[in-house]
Short mmCIF file of C-alpha atoms in Angstrom, two decimals:
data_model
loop_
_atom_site.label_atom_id
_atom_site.label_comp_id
_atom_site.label_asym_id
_atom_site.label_seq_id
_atom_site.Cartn_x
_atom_site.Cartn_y
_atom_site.Cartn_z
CA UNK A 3 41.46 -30.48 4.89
CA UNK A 4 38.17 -30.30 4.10
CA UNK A 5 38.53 -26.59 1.94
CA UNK A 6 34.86 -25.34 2.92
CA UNK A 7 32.97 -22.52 1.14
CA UNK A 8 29.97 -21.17 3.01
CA UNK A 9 27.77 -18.95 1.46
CA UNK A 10 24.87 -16.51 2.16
CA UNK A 11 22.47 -14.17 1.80
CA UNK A 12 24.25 -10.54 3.27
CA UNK A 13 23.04 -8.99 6.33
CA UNK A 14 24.14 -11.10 9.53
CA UNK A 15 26.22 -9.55 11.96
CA UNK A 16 29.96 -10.68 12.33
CA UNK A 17 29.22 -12.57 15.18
CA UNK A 18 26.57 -14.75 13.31
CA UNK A 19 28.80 -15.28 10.80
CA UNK A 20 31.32 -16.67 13.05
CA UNK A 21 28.87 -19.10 14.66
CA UNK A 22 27.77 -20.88 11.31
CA UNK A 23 31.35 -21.59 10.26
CA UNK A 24 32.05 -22.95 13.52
CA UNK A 25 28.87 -24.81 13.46
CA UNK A 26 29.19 -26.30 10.05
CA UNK A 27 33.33 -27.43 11.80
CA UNK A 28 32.25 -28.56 14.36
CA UNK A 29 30.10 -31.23 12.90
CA UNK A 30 32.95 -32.30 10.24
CA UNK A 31 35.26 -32.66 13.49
CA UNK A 32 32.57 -35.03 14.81
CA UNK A 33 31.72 -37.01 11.88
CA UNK A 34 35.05 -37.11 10.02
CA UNK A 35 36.78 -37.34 13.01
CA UNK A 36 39.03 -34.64 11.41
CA UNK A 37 41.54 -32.47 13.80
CA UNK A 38 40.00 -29.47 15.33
CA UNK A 39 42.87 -27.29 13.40
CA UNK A 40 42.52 -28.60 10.58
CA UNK A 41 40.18 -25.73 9.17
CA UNK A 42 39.65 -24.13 5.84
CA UNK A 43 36.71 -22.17 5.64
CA UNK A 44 35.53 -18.72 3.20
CA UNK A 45 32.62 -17.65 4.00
CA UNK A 46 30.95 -15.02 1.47
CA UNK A 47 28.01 -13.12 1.76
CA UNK A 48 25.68 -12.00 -1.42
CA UNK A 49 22.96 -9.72 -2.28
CA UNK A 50 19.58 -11.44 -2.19
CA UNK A 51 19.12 -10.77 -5.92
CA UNK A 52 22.66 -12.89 -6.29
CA UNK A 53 21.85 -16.14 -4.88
CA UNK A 54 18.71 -18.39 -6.57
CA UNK A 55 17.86 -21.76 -5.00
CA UNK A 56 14.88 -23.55 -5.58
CA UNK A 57 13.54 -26.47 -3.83
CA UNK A 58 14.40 -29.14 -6.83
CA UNK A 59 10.58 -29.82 -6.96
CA UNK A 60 10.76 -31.15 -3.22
CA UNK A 61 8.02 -28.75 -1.89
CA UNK A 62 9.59 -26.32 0.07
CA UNK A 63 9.95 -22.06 0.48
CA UNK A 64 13.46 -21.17 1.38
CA UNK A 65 13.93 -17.87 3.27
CA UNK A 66 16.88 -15.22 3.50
CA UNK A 67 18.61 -17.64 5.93
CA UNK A 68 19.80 -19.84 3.32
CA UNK A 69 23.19 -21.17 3.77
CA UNK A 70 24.67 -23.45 0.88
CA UNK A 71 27.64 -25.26 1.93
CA UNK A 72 30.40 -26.86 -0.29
CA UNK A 73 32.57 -28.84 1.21
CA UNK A 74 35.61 -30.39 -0.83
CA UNK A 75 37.10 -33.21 0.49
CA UNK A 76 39.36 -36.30 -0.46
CA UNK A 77 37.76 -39.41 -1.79
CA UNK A 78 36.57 -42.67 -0.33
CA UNK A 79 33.73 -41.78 2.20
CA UNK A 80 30.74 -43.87 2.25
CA UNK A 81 27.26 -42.57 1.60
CA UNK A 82 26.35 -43.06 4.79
CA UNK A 83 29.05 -41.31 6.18
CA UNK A 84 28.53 -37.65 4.12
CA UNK A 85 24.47 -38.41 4.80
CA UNK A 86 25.73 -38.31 8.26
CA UNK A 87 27.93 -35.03 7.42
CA UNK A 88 24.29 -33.71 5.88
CA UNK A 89 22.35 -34.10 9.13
CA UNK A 90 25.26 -33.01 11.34
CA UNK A 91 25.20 -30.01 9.36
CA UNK A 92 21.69 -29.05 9.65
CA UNK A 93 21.42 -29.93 13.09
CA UNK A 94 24.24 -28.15 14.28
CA UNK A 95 22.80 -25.06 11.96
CA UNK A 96 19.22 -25.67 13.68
CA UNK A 97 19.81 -23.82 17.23
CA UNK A 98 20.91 -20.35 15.32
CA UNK A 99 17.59 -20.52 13.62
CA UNK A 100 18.37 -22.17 10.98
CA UNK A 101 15.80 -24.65 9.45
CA UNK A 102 15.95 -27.53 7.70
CA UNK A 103 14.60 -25.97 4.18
CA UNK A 104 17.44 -23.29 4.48
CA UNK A 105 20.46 -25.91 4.32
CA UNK A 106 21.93 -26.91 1.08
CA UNK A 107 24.77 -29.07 1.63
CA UNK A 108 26.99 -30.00 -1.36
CA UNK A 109 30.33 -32.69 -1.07
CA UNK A 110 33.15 -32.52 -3.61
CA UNK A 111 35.49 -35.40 -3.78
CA UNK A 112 38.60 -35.50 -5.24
CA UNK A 113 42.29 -37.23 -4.54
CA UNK A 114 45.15 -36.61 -2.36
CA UNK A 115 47.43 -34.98 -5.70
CA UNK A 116 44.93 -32.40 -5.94
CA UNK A 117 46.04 -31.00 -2.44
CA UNK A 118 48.66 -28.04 -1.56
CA UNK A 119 49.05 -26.53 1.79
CA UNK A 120 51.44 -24.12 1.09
CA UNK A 121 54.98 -23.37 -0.90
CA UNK A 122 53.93 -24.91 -3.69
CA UNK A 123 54.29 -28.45 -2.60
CA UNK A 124 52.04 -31.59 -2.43
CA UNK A 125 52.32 -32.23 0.89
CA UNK A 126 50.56 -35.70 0.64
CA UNK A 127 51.90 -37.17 -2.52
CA UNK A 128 55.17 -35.85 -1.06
CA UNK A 129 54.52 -38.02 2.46
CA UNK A 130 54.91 -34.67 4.39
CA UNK A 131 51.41 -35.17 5.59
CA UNK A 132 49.49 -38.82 6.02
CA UNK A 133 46.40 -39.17 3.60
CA UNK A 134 43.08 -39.22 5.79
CA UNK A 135 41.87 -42.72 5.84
CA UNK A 136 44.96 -44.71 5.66
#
């Protein structure tokens, strides 16, 4: 856990694809300090014409190499620590030519109940698995 949803504009090879979900894991491993396994990742791909993001008034062009990120997560990080998530993000995204402008990073919070791995069980209300943080 975190449940991540990556998604972009269509037209980067498989291999591309691959490298920004491993980039965007890689920095919650290092910042979260969560296990390397511990990954849960779609990544979906839309037509140009299917995805709209504007720059909030900040300023900015975004190109075709957007990638919006949602990452949902249990509660009780700090701001400092997602801010750190942010800027892991982008610069882990930076090297595969991804800028700054073309990173839209989003952080859901919510509480252990809300959680099921599998077989229809809460495997942290149920103790099966310890809550991260405690």
């Amino acid at each position: 856990m975190p449940l991540v949803r990556i998604d972009l504009i269509r037209g980067r090879r498989p291999d591309e694809l691959r490298a920004i979900a491993d980039a965007t894991h890689r920095a919650l491993v290092d910042v979260l300090n969560i296990p390397e396994r511990d990954r849960f990742q779609i990544v979906t791909e839309h037509d140009a014409d299917h995805v709209i993001a504007l720059d909030a008034g900040l300023g900015f062009d975004r190109s075709d190499r957007l990638v919006m990120i949602q990452i949902f997560t249990q509660e009780g990080r700090t701001t400092e620590v997602k801010q750190h998530v942010f800027r892991a993000i982008a610069e882990q995204l930076e090297p595969l030519g991804i800028g700054g402008e073309d990173v839209f990073v989003s952080i859901f919070e919510n509480g252990s109940q809300d959680w099921s791995f599998g077989f229809g069980r809460a495997q942290y209300t149920e103790g099966l698995l310890p809550v991260p943080g405690r």
